């Protein structure tokens, strides 16, 4: 009970501070829409190429965008935590009886909610204006999976940020990890178009299967192996992320 | 309320570097009684902050044990956290957040109901001269205001024991004096025990009932400011005369005083040191009257805690403080 109250408290404080910055809110909402308008049209002709996965161009593209949105937004969350740490906020909270886990989870929850809102908006706009055809339950579950994925990356990001405590060492770590992971996941262009060696690399990347999973959901194949594998891997990543982040929050002399 | 607010028994902390182990705190023993204001004094790197972070549960001790506010540091850290307030050196508020929100949220982390948190917070704002700043963003507050907000945050759950880490660093003289007044009132109005680390001798002298001096990871001296000063240097006595020939005779009289150092004569002045100037001086003056000698000026200078620190550690604290400010 106490844990939930503390988590809610940390969440609502973080959310309040995020919403206070209107520029941030507007940018956050504009980003997915910009992708749809400025990148989406490039994909339509590619969809007829041999080797393109099943489904329409938008059914392939929108899930990829969603995953990218979730990962990018969350992976950089650690920067905010470093600023908080520098201001003494993290330490101040760590001397209270509040559970250390809730200090992490409250913040992760804020990021998840932000991603869910952005993801929902992206999907709705894609359906309404760009001709994305997908069953509603597929959309809902797909966006939810992306929210959980964002949670995993935000927990990892907070853990690494609190460990490194400096933007200068945190930025290269995040960029160095996220870019190859994204490129190897077939987010923007499907990996089925890739040569053999690249496909092999992509196959060991869990994100590849998560993207494929969300694509399956957007095609309405909720019970398919792809969909299940994506969901299970996402939850696995979330567990790993929260365990790692939680450990740093508990142990680190912040 | 426990009788001993802090009882540290052999608290130790070793940092592991890549190559070597650094013993930051080498086993410190001390107690702080309920209702005391105790100063923790030492240069940077002496182990002050490490000790403080162990006592506030932020850092796990490598060895030793401690009871803080009645709870065992190792087995019941959450109990300790519930009962102490901690005002860190580097601030505690988000620049974007509003002052009132920060203090209410902070209170709620102690399980305090929102309305009670608001009442407590408002009262502390009044007491700490923060009236009218409730809705202001923290980044718009002055240095002194932000410092007092930090202190208000540390007190909002009405802890019996509060740790203040270098509370007046970076404040102008007026804000410092103002802060001292507030710290003094913590005890008189709220019965709070205060453990305060500081670089400033005058601060420790004005505020503290008792002082612990730490150097190189060990406590090298403890006692009331007066005890420490007495133990170290003694008081300087300076007598001045109209005619130089009186000085030789007075110097002879002074050297007979208990524990006095060899008097030195400079021009028309006699200088010497004696453990307790206030009680030695009347004796000397009476002897002078018997010999019909009249001083034109008498001065007793008490040693400063700076003198104490210099004697104890071979370094001056003031240099450290200045070097710090230069670095910052």
XYZ file of C-alpha atoms in Angstrom:
582
model
C 0.000 0.000 0.000
C 2.719 2.380 1.127
C 4.687 1.505 -1.980
C 1.762 2.436 -4.231
C 1.149 5.749 -2.443
C 4.827 6.654 -2.735
C 4.915 5.691 -6.404
C 1.823 7.781 -7.071
C 3.383 10.704 -5.247
C 6.600 10.539 -7.267
C 4.582 10.063 -10.450
C 2.290 13.032 -9.905
C 5.193 15.307 -9.007
C 7.093 14.270 -12.149
C 3.982 14.612 -14.305
C 3.174 18.037 -12.924
C 6.691 19.251 -13.716
C 6.536 17.804 -17.241
C 3.186 19.411 -17.993
C 4.371 22.754 -16.675
C 6.607 23.153 -19.699
C 4.223 23.762 -22.606
C 6.982 23.760 -25.228
C 7.928 20.271 -24.166
C 4.312 19.099 -24.312
C 3.730 20.503 -27.794
C 7.018 19.162 -29.155
C 6.283 15.760 -27.700
C 2.939 15.642 -29.482
C 4.203 17.123 -32.743
C 7.061 14.674 -33.159
C 5.048 11.599 -34.186
C 2.904 13.676 -36.503
C 5.946 15.128 -38.226
C 7.161 11.599 -38.891
C 3.834 10.679 -40.471
C 3.766 13.739 -42.691
C 7.420 14.004 -43.666
C 8.563 10.386 -43.747
C 5.454 8.283 -44.345
C 4.920 9.236 -48.007
C 8.410 7.934 -48.865
C 7.381 4.493 -47.796
C 4.326 3.992 -49.959
C 6.203 3.213 -53.186
C 8.625 0.947 -51.300
C 5.753 -1.225 -50.075
C 5.410 -2.841 -53.496
C 9.058 -3.905 -53.549
C 9.755 -7.653 -53.441
C 10.426 -8.929 -49.925
C 8.305 -6.269 -48.220
C 6.472 -7.863 -45.310
C 2.739 -8.471 -45.338
C 0.330 -5.640 -44.740
C 0.013 -2.149 -46.160
C 2.808 0.393 -46.051
C 1.156 2.085 -43.047
C 0.671 -1.184 -41.189
C 4.404 -1.692 -41.454
C 5.482 1.879 -40.890
C 3.289 3.034 -38.004
C 4.301 0.207 -35.601
C 7.952 0.948 -36.393
C 7.415 4.621 -35.631
C 5.652 3.727 -32.412
C 8.524 1.587 -31.192
C 11.028 4.250 -32.123
C 8.985 6.838 -30.290
C 8.831 4.670 -27.194
C 12.522 3.885 -27.130
C 13.851 7.324 -27.950
C 11.613 9.205 -25.564
C 12.451 6.820 -22.749
C 16.154 6.298 -23.343
C 16.886 9.980 -22.863
C 14.799 10.252 -19.694
C 17.993 9.816 -17.707
C 19.102 13.344 -18.605
C 16.253 14.718 -16.535
C 17.292 12.533 -13.625
C 20.890 13.794 -13.768
C 19.556 17.338 -13.526
C 17.407 16.318 -10.561
C 20.350 14.614 -8.927
C 22.448 17.735 -9.354
C 19.741 19.854 -7.771
C 19.803 17.529 -4.756
C 16.271 16.251 -5.339
C 17.210 12.580 -5.601
C 19.230 12.611 -2.405
C 16.549 14.546 -0.575
C 14.006 11.878 -1.525
C 16.355 9.071 -0.558
C 16.491 10.282 3.051
C 12.721 9.956 3.367
C 11.136 6.655 4.393
C 9.602 6.364 0.898
C 10.525 3.136 -0.837
C 13.537 3.553 -3.097
C 11.789 1.464 -5.727
C 8.945 3.940 -5.861
C 11.408 6.756 -6.539
C 12.255 4.888 -9.742
C 8.819 3.546 -10.632
C 7.019 6.854 -10.186
C 9.307 8.417 -12.758
C 9.084 5.425 -15.102
C 5.315 5.594 -14.877
C 5.364 9.227 -15.971
C 7.378 8.272 -19.055
C 5.033 5.381 -19.819
C 1.998 7.656 -19.661
C 3.654 10.192 -21.953
C 4.490 7.457 -24.461
C 0.992 6.017 -24.307
C -0.492 9.425 -25.097
C 1.939 10.033 -27.948
C 1.407 6.504 -29.279
C -2.360 6.783 -29.149
C -2.247 10.133 -30.901
C 0.071 8.779 -33.589
C -2.212 5.818 -34.237
C -5.394 7.859 -34.293
C -3.927 10.405 -36.704
C -2.588 7.602 -38.902
C -6.033 5.993 -39.043
C -7.902 9.235 -39.569
C -5.695 10.975 -42.115
C -3.242 8.507 -43.604
C -5.388 5.520 -44.365
C -3.953 3.131 -41.769
C -6.303 0.183 -41.530
C -6.043 -1.762 -38.317
C -8.513 -3.390 -35.920
C -9.116 -1.324 -32.753
C -8.034 -4.122 -30.384
C -4.803 -4.462 -32.353
C -4.183 -0.728 -32.031
C -4.859 -0.711 -28.302
C -2.694 -3.704 -27.502
C 0.056 -2.504 -29.828
C 0.220 0.903 -28.161
C 0.150 -0.759 -24.730
C 3.113 -2.958 -25.658
C 5.016 0.119 -26.789
C 4.205 1.789 -23.450
C 5.720 -1.173 -21.583
C 8.737 -1.122 -23.864
C 9.177 2.566 -23.074
C 8.980 1.696 -19.392
C 11.800 -0.809 -19.810
C 14.051 1.702 -21.529
C 13.241 4.499 -19.140
C 14.113 2.298 -16.144
C 17.392 1.310 -17.807
C 18.069 4.935 -18.621
C 17.453 6.113 -15.036
C 19.675 3.361 -13.704
C 22.539 4.266 -16.045
C 22.046 7.998 -15.400
C 22.216 7.620 -11.633
C 25.249 5.424 -11.989
C 27.127 7.846 -14.273
C 25.805 11.117 -12.827
C 27.128 13.214 -15.691
C 25.590 14.168 -19.014
C 28.999 13.918 -20.628
C 29.372 10.236 -19.899
C 25.671 9.404 -20.150
C 25.086 10.841 -23.641
C 27.645 8.680 -25.484
C 26.415 5.556 -23.694
C 22.820 6.172 -24.723
C 23.640 7.194 -28.278
C 26.137 4.381 -28.689
C 23.595 1.773 -27.647
C 20.335 3.095 -29.029
C 21.404 3.821 -32.581
C 22.634 0.305 -33.496
C 19.694 -1.246 -31.664
C 17.286 0.878 -33.687
C 19.054 0.340 -37.001
C 19.107 -3.404 -36.458
C 15.450 -3.682 -35.563
C 13.886 -2.935 -38.930
C 11.970 -0.045 -37.495
C 11.994 2.229 -40.517
C 12.579 -0.285 -43.261
C 11.731 -3.941 -42.726
C 14.675 -6.280 -42.216
C 13.275 -8.641 -44.818
C 14.877 -6.282 -47.339
C 18.319 -6.743 -45.769
C 21.159 -8.976 -47.000
C 21.756 -12.206 -45.096
C 24.455 -11.061 -42.627
C 22.420 -8.041 -41.608
C 19.355 -10.233 -41.093
C 21.327 -12.544 -38.838
C 22.412 -9.580 -36.722
C 18.857 -8.331 -36.597
C 17.550 -11.726 -35.517
C 19.471 -11.634 -32.234
C 18.107 -8.159 -31.477
C 14.991 -8.535 -29.318
C 13.664 -5.258 -30.682
C 13.350 -6.809 -34.153
C 10.854 -9.297 -32.761
C 9.049 -6.670 -30.756
C 8.583 -4.524 -33.860
C 7.383 -7.588 -35.759
C 5.024 -8.348 -32.890
C 3.446 -4.897 -32.965
C 3.134 -5.148 -36.756
C 1.280 -8.434 -36.348
C -1.038 -6.784 -33.835
C -1.735 -3.958 -36.277
C -2.675 -6.565 -38.888
C -5.100 -7.998 -36.359
C -3.135 -11.220 -35.817
C -3.308 -11.024 -32.048
C -2.861 -14.733 -31.434
C 0.076 -15.176 -33.818
C 3.540 -16.328 -32.744
C 4.942 -12.944 -33.770
C 2.511 -11.090 -31.514
C 3.161 -13.382 -28.542
C 6.907 -13.326 -28.956
C 6.868 -9.518 -29.110
C 4.751 -9.254 -25.972
C 6.832 -11.760 -24.000
C 10.122 -10.103 -24.989
C 8.750 -6.682 -24.028
C 7.743 -7.880 -20.592
C 11.118 -9.568 -20.231
C 12.907 -6.296 -21.054
C 10.683 -4.453 -18.618
C 11.580 -6.859 -15.826
C 15.289 -6.549 -16.599
C 15.046 -2.746 -16.761
C 13.168 -2.356 -13.503
C 15.442 -4.807 -11.682
C 18.545 -2.979 -12.883
C 17.172 0.511 -12.249
C 15.808 -0.528 -8.878
C 19.145 -1.953 -7.861
C 20.948 1.279 -8.707
C 18.361 3.356 -6.836
C 18.686 1.140 -3.796
C 22.447 0.881 -3.711
C 23.904 3.909 -5.385
C 25.104 6.623 -3.052
C 23.312 9.236 -5.086
C 12.524 10.782 22.797
C 15.741 8.782 23.154
C 18.317 10.197 25.551
C 21.115 9.793 23.048
C 20.118 11.154 19.694
C 23.254 9.833 18.028
C 25.530 7.155 19.313
C 28.297 6.157 16.953
C 30.496 3.210 17.846
C 33.490 2.685 15.616
C 31.704 3.842 12.463
C 34.031 3.219 9.550
C 33.988 3.688 5.832
C 36.468 2.438 3.272
C 36.226 3.505 -0.358
C 37.655 1.136 -2.889
C 39.580 2.787 -5.653
C 40.878 0.950 -8.677
C 44.249 0.528 -7.067
C 43.912 1.135 -3.363
C 41.540 1.248 -0.458
C 40.957 4.672 1.014
C 39.849 4.773 4.606
C 37.711 7.901 4.644
C 36.417 7.411 8.176
C 38.559 5.378 10.548
C 36.132 4.382 13.245
C 34.543 7.316 15.014
C 32.972 7.187 18.466
C 30.777 9.947 19.774
C 27.377 10.659 21.216
C 24.969 13.519 20.767
C 22.435 14.074 23.529
C 18.842 15.027 22.893
C 18.495 18.788 22.729
C 22.125 19.495 21.914
C 23.431 21.559 19.028
C 26.636 19.840 18.004
C 29.097 21.144 15.457
C 31.094 18.809 13.265
C 34.218 20.567 12.187
C 36.952 19.644 9.794
C 38.605 20.504 6.509
C 37.510 18.989 3.218
C 38.400 15.333 2.902
C 38.507 14.905 6.660
C 35.565 12.498 6.575
C 32.891 14.976 7.619
C 30.506 14.394 4.751
C 31.139 10.643 4.684
C 30.228 10.404 8.373
C 27.149 12.506 7.793
C 26.052 10.365 4.851
C 26.440 7.221 6.915
C 24.421 8.651 9.786
C 21.645 9.698 7.398
C 21.488 6.210 5.776
C 22.748 7.459 2.416
C 25.926 5.434 2.660
C 26.418 2.014 4.146
C 29.150 1.854 6.790
C 32.011 -0.553 6.134
C 32.260 -1.252 9.835
C 31.022 -0.209 13.237
C 27.509 0.617 14.260
C 25.364 3.525 15.278
C 22.037 4.339 16.816
C 20.397 7.392 15.320
C 17.238 8.890 16.819
C 16.718 5.650 18.707
C 16.920 3.340 15.693
C 19.748 1.078 14.681
C 21.417 2.349 11.547
C 21.975 -1.112 10.072
C 18.847 -3.000 11.010
C 16.298 -0.178 10.837
C 17.400 2.459 8.319
C 13.790 3.284 7.467
C 13.128 4.017 11.142
C 16.102 6.380 11.115
C 14.833 8.110 7.960
C 11.419 8.576 9.483
C 12.864 10.362 12.514
C 15.577 12.582 11.064
C 15.678 15.621 8.839
C 18.571 16.179 6.477
C 19.468 19.449 4.841
C 22.098 18.705 2.232
C 24.766 21.102 1.171
C 23.846 21.290 -2.491
C 20.152 22.129 -2.206
C 17.102 19.929 -2.457
C 14.532 21.521 -4.743
C 13.794 21.392 -8.449
C 14.346 24.828 -10.009
C 11.149 24.508 -12.050
C 8.933 23.402 -9.166
C 7.022 25.783 -6.951
C 8.267 26.157 -3.387
C 4.968 25.196 -1.769
C 4.536 22.126 -3.947
C 8.006 20.897 -3.108
C 7.493 21.119 0.629
C 4.049 19.507 0.513
C 5.252 16.654 -1.708
C 8.224 16.160 0.559
C 6.040 15.969 3.647
C 3.788 13.461 1.927
C 6.744 11.154 1.412
C 6.727 10.808 5.194
C 3.115 9.695 4.984
C 1.813 13.063 6.159
C -1.659 13.983 4.994
C -1.793 16.742 2.351
C -3.702 19.199 4.498
C -1.417 18.724 7.483
C 1.539 19.063 5.128
C 0.178 22.398 3.915
C -0.342 23.673 7.445
C 3.125 22.565 8.570
C 4.666 23.998 5.434
C 2.933 27.364 5.753
C 3.964 27.625 9.388
C 7.595 26.907 8.534
C 7.443 29.451 5.703
C 6.315 32.027 8.266
C 8.970 31.054 10.784
C 11.770 31.082 8.246
C 10.872 34.408 6.635
C 9.546 32.835 3.465
C 6.105 34.449 3.580
C 4.615 35.065 0.160
C 6.979 32.704 -1.631
C 4.705 29.650 -1.563
C 3.729 29.840 -5.235
C 7.108 30.972 -6.540
C 9.276 28.726 -8.680
C 12.389 27.700 -6.769
C 14.678 29.108 -9.458
C 13.342 32.603 -8.779
C 14.333 32.550 -5.098
C 17.510 34.197 -3.790
C 20.341 32.092 -2.388
C 19.347 32.798 1.196
C 15.683 32.085 0.501
C 16.501 28.804 -1.187
C 18.691 27.810 1.738
C 15.871 28.539 4.160
C 13.494 26.598 1.931
C 15.888 23.633 2.133
C 15.787 23.915 5.907
C 12.000 24.162 5.915
C 11.885 20.993 3.794
C 14.119 19.202 6.278
C 11.825 20.167 9.154
C 8.387 19.690 7.651
C 7.875 16.280 9.253
C 8.955 17.663 12.637
C 11.986 15.437 13.159
C 13.593 15.213 16.582
C 17.038 15.329 15.007
C 18.145 17.385 12.061
C 21.420 17.249 10.127
C 22.581 20.462 8.513
C 25.450 20.097 6.062
C 27.371 23.365 5.694
C 24.190 25.414 5.953
C 25.683 28.852 5.466
C 28.189 28.197 2.690
C 27.817 30.814 -0.012
C 25.561 33.124 1.970
C 26.232 36.804 2.558
C 26.966 37.884 6.157
C 23.458 39.133 6.777
C 21.836 35.916 5.567
C 24.271 33.932 7.692
C 23.391 35.823 10.851
C 19.749 35.369 9.988
C 20.278 31.646 9.483
C 22.026 31.297 12.843
C 19.060 32.846 14.515
C 16.782 30.285 12.898
C 19.024 27.368 13.823
C 19.085 28.577 17.419
C 15.325 28.683 17.383
C 15.077 25.085 16.191
C 16.011 24.048 19.665
C 14.340 26.745 21.716
C 11.013 26.546 19.875
C 10.868 22.984 18.631
C 13.186 20.968 20.898
C 15.111 19.791 17.877
C 18.552 18.262 18.247
C 20.884 19.738 15.642
C 23.984 18.196 14.111
C 25.701 20.731 11.935
C 28.844 20.512 9.822
C 30.711 23.682 9.091
C 33.896 25.249 7.864
C 33.302 28.433 9.747
C 34.766 28.803 13.202
C 32.617 31.759 14.137
C 29.558 29.756 13.159
C 30.495 26.817 15.372
C 31.375 29.219 18.133
C 28.064 31.050 18.033
C 25.774 28.089 17.417
C 27.121 24.993 19.060
C 26.999 23.628 22.580
C 29.653 21.141 21.690
C 32.092 20.611 18.893
C 33.597 17.503 17.354
C 36.767 18.084 15.402
C 37.464 15.497 12.723
C 40.670 15.226 10.783
C 41.908 12.495 8.487
C 38.984 10.246 9.331
C 39.312 10.393 13.112
C 37.859 12.595 15.798
C 40.824 14.544 17.146
C 39.054 16.629 19.781
C 35.650 17.220 21.283
C 34.210 19.539 23.891
C 32.414 22.837 24.313
C 33.916 25.705 22.334
C 35.284 27.136 25.597
C 36.810 23.825 26.679
C 38.517 23.381 23.370
C 39.922 26.861 23.412
C 41.145 26.501 26.974
C 42.761 23.194 26.236
C 44.724 24.522 23.363
C 46.219 27.924 23.483
C 45.025 29.731 26.568
C 44.136 33.415 26.575
C 46.479 36.134 25.426
C 46.906 38.993 27.897
C 48.312 42.326 26.776
C 49.133 45.062 29.291
C 50.344 48.480 28.231
C 52.090 51.123 30.357
C 53.043 54.762 30.188
C 56.682 54.090 30.962
C 58.818 51.289 29.733
C 60.522 50.696 33.074
C 57.262 49.342 34.591
C 57.178 46.563 32.043
C 60.114 44.584 33.356
C 58.682 44.434 36.831
C 55.187 43.506 35.618
C 56.650 40.795 33.411
C 58.272 39.342 36.519
C 54.918 39.413 38.369
C 53.115 37.825 35.408
C 55.560 34.949 35.116
C 54.551 33.879 38.652
C 50.945 33.250 37.535
C 49.836 29.613 37.312
C 50.508 28.183 33.857
C 51.586 31.479 32.327
C 54.008 31.491 29.417
C 57.190 33.541 29.496
C 56.070 37.153 29.119
C 57.484 39.100 26.238
C 58.109 42.845 26.332
C 57.561 44.925 23.252
C 57.980 48.623 23.703
C 55.590 49.661 26.464
C 53.629 46.417 26.299
C 53.833 43.125 28.144
C 52.317 40.057 26.475
C 51.871 36.573 27.815
C 49.500 33.630 27.642
C 47.667 32.058 30.503
C 45.105 29.182 30.559
C 42.285 31.272 32.005
C 42.815 34.971 31.491
C 39.636 36.065 33.199
C 40.649 34.595 36.582
C 44.385 35.321 36.310
C 44.032 38.993 35.526
C 42.535 40.130 38.881
C 45.434 38.430 40.723
C 47.945 40.211 38.577
C 46.214 43.566 38.904
C 46.095 43.250 42.688
C 49.816 42.501 42.794
C 50.417 45.508 40.573
C 48.436 47.786 42.905
C 50.504 46.538 45.859
C 53.624 47.624 43.990
C 52.023 50.874 42.938
C 52.105 50.023 39.241
C 49.412 51.366 36.955
C 48.566 49.927 33.565
C 47.133 52.264 30.916
C 45.503 49.430 29.021
C 44.534 45.827 29.590
C 43.401 43.405 26.922
C 42.449 39.731 27.185
C 42.056 37.987 23.872
C 40.296 34.608 23.911
C 41.675 32.106 21.419
C 39.449 31.499 18.416
C 38.410 28.050 17.313
C 40.731 28.704 14.418
C 43.633 28.606 16.884
C 42.188 25.349 18.208
C 41.989 23.794 14.812
C 45.468 24.926 13.895
C 46.896 23.322 17.028
C 44.925 20.110 16.590
C 45.594 19.482 12.923
C 48.497 21.705 11.986
C 46.312 23.377 9.368
C 44.139 26.413 9.439
C 40.464 25.908 8.707
C 40.213 29.369 7.293
C 42.647 28.471 4.515
C 40.459 25.523 3.626
C 37.356 27.654 3.492
C 39.046 30.228 1.312
C 40.520 27.602 -0.981
C 37.036 26.128 -1.287
C 35.462 29.356 -2.293
C 38.203 29.981 -4.793
C 37.588 26.550 -6.288
C 33.843 27.161 -6.441
